GROMACS .gro file of C-alpha atoms in nm:
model
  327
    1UNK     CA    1  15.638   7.758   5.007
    2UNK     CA    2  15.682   7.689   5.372
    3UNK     CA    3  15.733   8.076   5.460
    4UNK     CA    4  15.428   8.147   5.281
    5UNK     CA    5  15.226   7.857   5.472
    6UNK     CA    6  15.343   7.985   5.792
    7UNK     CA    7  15.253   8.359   5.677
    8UNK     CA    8  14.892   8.257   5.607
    9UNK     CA    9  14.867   8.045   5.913
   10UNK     CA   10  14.988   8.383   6.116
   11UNK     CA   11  14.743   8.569   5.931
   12UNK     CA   12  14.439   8.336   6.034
   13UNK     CA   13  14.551   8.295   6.370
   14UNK     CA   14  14.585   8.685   6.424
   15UNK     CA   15  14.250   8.710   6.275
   16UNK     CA   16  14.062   8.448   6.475
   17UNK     CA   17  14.230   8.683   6.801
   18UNK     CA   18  14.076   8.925   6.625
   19UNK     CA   19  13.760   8.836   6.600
   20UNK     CA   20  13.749   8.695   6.979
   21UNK     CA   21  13.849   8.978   7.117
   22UNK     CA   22  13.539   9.166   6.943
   23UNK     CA   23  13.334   8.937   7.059
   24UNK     CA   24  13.429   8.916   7.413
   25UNK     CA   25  13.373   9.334   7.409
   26UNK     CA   26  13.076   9.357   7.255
   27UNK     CA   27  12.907   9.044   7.468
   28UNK     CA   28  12.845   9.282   7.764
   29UNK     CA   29  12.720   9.576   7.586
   30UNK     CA   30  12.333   9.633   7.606
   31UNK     CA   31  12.120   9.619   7.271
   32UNK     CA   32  11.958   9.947   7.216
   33UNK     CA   33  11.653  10.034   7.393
   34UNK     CA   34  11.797   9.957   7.717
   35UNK     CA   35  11.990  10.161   7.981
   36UNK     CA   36  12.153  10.066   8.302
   37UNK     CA   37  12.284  10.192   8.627
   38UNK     CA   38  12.349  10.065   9.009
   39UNK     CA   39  12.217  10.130   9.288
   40UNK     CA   40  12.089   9.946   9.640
   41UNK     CA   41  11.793   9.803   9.770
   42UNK     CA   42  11.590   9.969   9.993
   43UNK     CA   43  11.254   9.903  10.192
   44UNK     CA   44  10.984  10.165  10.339
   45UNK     CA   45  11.102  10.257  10.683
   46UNK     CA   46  10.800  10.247  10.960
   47UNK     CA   47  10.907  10.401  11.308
   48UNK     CA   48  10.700  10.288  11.568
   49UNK     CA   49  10.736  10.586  11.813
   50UNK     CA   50  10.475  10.667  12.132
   51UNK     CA   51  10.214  10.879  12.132
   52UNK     CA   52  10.247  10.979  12.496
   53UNK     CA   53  10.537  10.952  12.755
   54UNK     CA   54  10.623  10.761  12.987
   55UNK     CA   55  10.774  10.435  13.157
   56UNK     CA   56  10.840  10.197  12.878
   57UNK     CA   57  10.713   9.824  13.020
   58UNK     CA   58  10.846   9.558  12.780
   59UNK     CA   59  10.917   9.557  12.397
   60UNK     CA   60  10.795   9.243  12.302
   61UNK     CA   61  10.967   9.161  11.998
   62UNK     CA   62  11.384   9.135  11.889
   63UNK     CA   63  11.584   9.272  11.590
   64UNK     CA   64  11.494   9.049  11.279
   65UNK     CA   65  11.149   8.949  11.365
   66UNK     CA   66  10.844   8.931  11.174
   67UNK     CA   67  10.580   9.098  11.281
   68UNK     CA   68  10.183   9.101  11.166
   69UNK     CA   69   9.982   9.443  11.131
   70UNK     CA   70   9.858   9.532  11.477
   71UNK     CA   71  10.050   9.303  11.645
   72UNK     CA   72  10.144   9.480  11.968
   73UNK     CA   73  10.557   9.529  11.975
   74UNK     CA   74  10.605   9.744  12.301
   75UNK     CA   75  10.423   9.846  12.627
   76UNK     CA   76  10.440  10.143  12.797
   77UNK     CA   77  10.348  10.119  13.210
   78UNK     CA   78   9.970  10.242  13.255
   79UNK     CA   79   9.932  10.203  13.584
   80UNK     CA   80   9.823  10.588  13.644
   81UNK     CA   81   9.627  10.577  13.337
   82UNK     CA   82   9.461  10.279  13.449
   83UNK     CA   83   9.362  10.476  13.768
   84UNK     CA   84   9.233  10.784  13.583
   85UNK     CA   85   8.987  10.540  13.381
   86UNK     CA   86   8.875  10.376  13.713
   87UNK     CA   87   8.772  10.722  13.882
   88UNK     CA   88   8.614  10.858  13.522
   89UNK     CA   89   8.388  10.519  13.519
   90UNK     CA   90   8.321  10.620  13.886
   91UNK     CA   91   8.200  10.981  13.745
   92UNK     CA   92   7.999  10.788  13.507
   93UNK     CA   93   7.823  10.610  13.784
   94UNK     CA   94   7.785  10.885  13.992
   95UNK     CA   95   7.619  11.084  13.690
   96UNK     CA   96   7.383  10.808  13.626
   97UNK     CA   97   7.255  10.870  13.976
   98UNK     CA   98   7.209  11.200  13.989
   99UNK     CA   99   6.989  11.134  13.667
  100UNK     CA  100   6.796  10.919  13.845
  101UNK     CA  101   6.714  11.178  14.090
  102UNK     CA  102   6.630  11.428  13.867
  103UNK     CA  103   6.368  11.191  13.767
  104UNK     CA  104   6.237  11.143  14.086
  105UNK     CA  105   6.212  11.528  14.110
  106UNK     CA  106   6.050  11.572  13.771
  107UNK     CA  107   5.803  11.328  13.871
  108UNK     CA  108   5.719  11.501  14.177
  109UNK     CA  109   5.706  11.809  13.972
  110UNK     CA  110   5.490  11.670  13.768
  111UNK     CA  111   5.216  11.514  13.992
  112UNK     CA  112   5.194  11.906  14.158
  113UNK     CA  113   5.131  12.020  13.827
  114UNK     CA  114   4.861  11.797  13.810
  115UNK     CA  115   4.742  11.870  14.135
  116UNK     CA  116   4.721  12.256  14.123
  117UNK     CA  117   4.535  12.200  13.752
  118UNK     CA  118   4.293  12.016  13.930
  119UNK     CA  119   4.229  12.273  14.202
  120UNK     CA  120   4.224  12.535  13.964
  121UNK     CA  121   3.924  12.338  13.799
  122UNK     CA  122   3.741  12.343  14.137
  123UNK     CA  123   3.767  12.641  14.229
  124UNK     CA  124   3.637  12.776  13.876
  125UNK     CA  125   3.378  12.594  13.875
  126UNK     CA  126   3.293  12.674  14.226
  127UNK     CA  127   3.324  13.028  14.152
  128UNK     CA  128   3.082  12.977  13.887
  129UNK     CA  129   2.805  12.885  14.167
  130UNK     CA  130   2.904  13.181  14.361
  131UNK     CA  131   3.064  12.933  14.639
  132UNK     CA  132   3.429  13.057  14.618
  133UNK     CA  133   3.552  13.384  14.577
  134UNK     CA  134   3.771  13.525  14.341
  135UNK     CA  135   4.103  13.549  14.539
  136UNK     CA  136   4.078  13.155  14.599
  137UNK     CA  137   4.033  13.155  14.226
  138UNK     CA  138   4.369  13.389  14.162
  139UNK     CA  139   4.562  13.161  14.432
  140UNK     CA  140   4.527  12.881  14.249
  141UNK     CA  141   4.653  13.002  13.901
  142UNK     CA  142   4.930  13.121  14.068
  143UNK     CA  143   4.992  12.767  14.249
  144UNK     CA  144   4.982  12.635  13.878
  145UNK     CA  145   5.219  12.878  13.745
  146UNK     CA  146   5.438  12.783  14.038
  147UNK     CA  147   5.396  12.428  13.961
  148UNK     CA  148   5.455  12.470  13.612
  149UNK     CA  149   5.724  12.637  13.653
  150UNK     CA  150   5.898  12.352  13.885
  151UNK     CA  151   5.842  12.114  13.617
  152UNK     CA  152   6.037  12.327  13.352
  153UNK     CA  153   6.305  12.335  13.624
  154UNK     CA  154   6.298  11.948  13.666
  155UNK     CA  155   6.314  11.915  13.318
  156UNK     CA  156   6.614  12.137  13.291
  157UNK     CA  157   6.740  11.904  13.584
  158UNK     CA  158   6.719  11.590  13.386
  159UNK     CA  159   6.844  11.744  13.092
  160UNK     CA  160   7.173  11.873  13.282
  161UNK     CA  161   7.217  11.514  13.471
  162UNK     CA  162   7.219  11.323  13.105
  163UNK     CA  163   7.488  11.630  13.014
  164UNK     CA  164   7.647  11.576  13.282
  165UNK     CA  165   7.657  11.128  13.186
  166UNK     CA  166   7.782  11.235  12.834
  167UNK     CA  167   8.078  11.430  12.969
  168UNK     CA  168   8.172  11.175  13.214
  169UNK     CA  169   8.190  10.908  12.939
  170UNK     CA  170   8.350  11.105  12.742
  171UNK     CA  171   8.578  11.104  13.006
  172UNK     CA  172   8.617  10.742  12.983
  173UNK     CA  173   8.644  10.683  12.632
  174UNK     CA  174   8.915  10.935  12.589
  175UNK     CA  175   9.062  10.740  12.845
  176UNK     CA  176   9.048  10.461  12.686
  177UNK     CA  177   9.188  10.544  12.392
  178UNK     CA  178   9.482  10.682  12.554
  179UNK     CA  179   9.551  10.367  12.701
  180UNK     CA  180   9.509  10.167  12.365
  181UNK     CA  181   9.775  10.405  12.276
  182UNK     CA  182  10.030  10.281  12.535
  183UNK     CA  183  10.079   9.918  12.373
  184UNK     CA  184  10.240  10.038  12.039
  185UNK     CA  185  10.140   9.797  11.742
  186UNK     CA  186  10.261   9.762  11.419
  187UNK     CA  187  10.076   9.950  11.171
  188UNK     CA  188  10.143   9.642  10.916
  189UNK     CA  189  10.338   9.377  10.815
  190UNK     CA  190  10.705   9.406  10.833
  191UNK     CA  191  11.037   9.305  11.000
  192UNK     CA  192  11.217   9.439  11.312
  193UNK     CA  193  11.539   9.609  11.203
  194UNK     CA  194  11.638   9.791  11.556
  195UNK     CA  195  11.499   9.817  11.877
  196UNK     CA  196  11.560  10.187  12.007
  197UNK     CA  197  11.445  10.187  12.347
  198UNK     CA  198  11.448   9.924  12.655
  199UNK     CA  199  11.261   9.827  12.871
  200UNK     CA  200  11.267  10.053  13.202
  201UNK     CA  201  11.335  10.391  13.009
  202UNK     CA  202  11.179  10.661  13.061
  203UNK     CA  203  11.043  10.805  12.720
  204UNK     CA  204  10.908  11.093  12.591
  205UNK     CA  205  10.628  11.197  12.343
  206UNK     CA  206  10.696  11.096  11.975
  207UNK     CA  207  11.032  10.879  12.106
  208UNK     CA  208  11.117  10.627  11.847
  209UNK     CA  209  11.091  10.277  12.022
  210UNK     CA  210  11.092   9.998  11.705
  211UNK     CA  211  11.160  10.055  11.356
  212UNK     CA  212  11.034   9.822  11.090
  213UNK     CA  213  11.055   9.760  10.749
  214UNK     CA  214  10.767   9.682  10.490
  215UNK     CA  215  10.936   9.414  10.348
  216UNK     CA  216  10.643   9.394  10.039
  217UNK     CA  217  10.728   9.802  10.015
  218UNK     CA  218  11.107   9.777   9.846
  219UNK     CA  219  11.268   9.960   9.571
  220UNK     CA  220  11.571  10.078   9.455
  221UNK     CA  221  11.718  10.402   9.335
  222UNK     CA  222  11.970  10.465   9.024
  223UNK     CA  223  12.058  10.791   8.825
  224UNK     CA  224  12.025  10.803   8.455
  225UNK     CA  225  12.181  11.085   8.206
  226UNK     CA  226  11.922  11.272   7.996
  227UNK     CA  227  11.911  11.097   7.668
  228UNK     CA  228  11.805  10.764   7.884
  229UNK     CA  229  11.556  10.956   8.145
  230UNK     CA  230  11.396  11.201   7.916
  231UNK     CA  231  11.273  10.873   7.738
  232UNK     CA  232  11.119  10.643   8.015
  233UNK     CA  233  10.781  10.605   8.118
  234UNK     CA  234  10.604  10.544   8.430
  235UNK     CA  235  10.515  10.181   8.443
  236UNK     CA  236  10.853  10.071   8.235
  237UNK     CA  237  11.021   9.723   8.240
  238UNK     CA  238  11.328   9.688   8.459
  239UNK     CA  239  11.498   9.365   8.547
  240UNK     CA  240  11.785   9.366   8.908
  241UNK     CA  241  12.082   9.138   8.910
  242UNK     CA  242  12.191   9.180   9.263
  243UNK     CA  243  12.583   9.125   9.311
  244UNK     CA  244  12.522   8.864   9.617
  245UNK     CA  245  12.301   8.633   9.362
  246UNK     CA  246  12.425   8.673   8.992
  247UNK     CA  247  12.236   8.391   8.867
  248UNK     CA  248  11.905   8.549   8.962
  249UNK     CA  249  11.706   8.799   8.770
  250UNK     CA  250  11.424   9.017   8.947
  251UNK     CA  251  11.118   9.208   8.783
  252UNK     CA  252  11.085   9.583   8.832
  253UNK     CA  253  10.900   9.849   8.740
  254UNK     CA  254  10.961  10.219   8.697
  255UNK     CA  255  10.744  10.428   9.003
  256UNK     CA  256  10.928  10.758   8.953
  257UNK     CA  257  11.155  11.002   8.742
  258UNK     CA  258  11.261  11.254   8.920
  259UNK     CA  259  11.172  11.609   8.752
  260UNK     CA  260  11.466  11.758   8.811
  261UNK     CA  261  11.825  11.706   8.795
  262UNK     CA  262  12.010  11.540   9.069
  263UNK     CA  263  12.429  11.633   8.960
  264UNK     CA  264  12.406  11.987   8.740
  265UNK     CA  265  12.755  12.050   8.610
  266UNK     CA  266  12.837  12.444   8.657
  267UNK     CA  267  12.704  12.561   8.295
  268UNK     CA  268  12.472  12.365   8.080
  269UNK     CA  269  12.458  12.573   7.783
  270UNK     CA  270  12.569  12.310   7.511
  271UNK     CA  271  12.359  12.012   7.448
  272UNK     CA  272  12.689  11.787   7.538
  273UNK     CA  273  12.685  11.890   7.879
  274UNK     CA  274  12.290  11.854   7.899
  275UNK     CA  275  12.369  11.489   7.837
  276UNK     CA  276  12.565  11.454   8.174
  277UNK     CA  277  12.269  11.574   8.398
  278UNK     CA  278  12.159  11.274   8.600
  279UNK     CA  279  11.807  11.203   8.709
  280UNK     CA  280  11.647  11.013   9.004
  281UNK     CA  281  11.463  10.684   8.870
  282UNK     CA  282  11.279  10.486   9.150
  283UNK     CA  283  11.253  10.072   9.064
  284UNK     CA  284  10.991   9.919   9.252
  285UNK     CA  285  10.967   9.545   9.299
  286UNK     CA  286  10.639   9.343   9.255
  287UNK     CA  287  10.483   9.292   9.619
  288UNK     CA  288  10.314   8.892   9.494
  289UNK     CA  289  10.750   8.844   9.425
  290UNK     CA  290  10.860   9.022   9.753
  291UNK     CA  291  10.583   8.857   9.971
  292UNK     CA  292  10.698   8.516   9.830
  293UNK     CA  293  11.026   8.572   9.936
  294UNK     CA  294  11.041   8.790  10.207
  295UNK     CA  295  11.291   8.533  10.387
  296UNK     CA  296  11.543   8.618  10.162
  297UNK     CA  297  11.473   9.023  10.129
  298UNK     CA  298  11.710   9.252  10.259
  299UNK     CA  299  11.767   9.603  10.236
  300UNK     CA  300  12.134   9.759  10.131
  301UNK     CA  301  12.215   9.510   9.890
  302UNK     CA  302  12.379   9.613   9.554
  303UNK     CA  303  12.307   9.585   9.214
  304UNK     CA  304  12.269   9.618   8.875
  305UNK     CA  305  11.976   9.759   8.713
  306UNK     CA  306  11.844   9.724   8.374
  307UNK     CA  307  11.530   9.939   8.232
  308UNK     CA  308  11.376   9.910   7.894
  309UNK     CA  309  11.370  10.297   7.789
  310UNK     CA  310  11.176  10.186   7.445
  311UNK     CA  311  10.867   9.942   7.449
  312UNK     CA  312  10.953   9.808   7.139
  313UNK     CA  313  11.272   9.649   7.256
  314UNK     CA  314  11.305   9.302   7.307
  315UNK     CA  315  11.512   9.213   7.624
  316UNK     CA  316  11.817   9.004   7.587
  317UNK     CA  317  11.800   8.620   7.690
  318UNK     CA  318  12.040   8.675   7.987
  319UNK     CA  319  11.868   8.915   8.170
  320UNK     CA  320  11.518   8.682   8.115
  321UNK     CA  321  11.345   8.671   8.459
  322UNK     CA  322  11.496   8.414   8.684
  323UNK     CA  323  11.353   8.360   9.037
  324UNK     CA  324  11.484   8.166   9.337
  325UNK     CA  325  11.216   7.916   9.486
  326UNK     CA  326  10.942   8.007   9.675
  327UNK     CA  327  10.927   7.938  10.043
   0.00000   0.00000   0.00000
């Protein structure tokens, strides 16, 4: 009786093992609907570079900063710039002038004009009472061609003074914008990851001085086989447990599927070895979620990602969203 006690004792014991060590295998596996892959975080890149080159001033801001859209992040010395605009507002100036002479020399032009009409009129009507002869007559018309004539030319005057304005401010506001080109600004938000230029340096045109990152701009990459890939849609559900904070869930969203295979094995001609292609899948985070926590955002960090591949599926209760605190 005792053997037999023991032998169904051994038998309940090996099958509780059993039935633990099931369990304990089949708690990590997904529920179907769902596939999953690794990958890192990583944030749109923004190089600040310059437009122009030249002597850069001061950089105004340190690895790790935060920096607003259009704040101004470098310098770049203007001082000959700043003397080109000062003799292009003098051009202005001096074109202004020589408008207002042209004026004064259409007006001039313009009161002869008057004056020969008028002496043409007299001498018509003289002519009519037989007091003036003819070639008095024919003198005058051609005085009031001639003054006519100058008038057109005044005109033409004024007209090639106010050209002559335009081209100079043109001048200057080409200038001008050049020079809002020397202090580099961010182009929006973001956060200094390296300074690539110091102060002092002598750069050229399109030299990389700050690069930032759009810290309300991140996503992260994984690779999915074909079975998983060929199923997702644009807009899916994904959920990110990062391996720095395991007790943290983050929303995501699918923004891309690549259209073609990223790791082709040699031949592909059996429908087994179309399952190991591998396709591109782009996560992107929510930007209200990033912006709340862009003190805690970084780029490079690993994880595991989670996307729903059918709509229908419900997700499991440990990957339920779970957020750290708002700052």
């Amino acid at each position: 009786m005792k053997s037999r006690a023991f032998a169904i004792l051994g038998l309940v014991a090996v099958a509780l093992v059993a039935g633990w060590i099931w369990v304990q295998s089949t708690s990590g596996r997904l529920p179907p609907g769902f596939a999953q892959s690794n990958g890192r975080i990583e944030a749109e890149r923004i190089d600040i570079s310059t437009r122009f080159g030249g002597r850069l001033a001061e950089i105004t801001v340190a690895e790790g900063d935060r920096v607003a859209a259009g704040q101004v992040v470098a310098r770049l010395d203007s001082t000959q710039l700043q003397a080109q605009l000062r003799e292009a507002g003098a051009g202005v100036r001096a074109a202004e002038q020589g408008l207002a002479e042209a004026r004064a020399v259409l007006a001039e032009r313009e009161s002869g004009l008057t004056f020969a009409r008028q002496e043409l009129f007299r001498a018509e009507s003289l002519q009519k009472r037989g007091h003036t002869p003819a070639e008095t007559v024919d003198l005058r018309r051609t005085q009031l061609t001639a003054a006519e004539a100058a008038v057109a030319s005044a005109k033409a005057g004024v007209a090639t003074a106010r050209a002559r304005i335009e081209a100079a401010q043109a001048t200057v506001d080409r200038l001008d914008a050049d020079l809002d080109e020397y202090a580099l600004t961010a182009p929006r938000a973001g956060r200094v990851q390296y300074r690539l230029a110091e102060p002092g340096e002598v750069l050229s045109p399109g030299a990389r001085v700050v690069t930032l990152l759009d810290l309300t701009d991140v996503s992260m990459t994984i690779y999915l086989p074909t079975a998983a890939a060929g199923r997702l849609a644009y807009g899916a559900q994904a959920r990110i447990v990062f391996d720095a904070a395991p007790h943290f869930v983050v929303p995501a969203t699918v923004s891309f599927v690549a259209g073609e295979a990223q790791f082709t094995p040699k031949y592909v001609e059996t429908a087994e070895e179309r399952e190991n292609l591998m396709f591109r899948v782009k996560l992107t985070l929510p930007p209200e979620v990033l912006r709340a926590h862009q003190d805690i955002v970084k780029t490079g960090v690993p994880g595991v990602a989670t996307v729903q591949v059918d709509p229908a599926a419900q997700w499991p209760g440990d990957l339920a969203v779970r957020l750290p605190d708002a700052r």
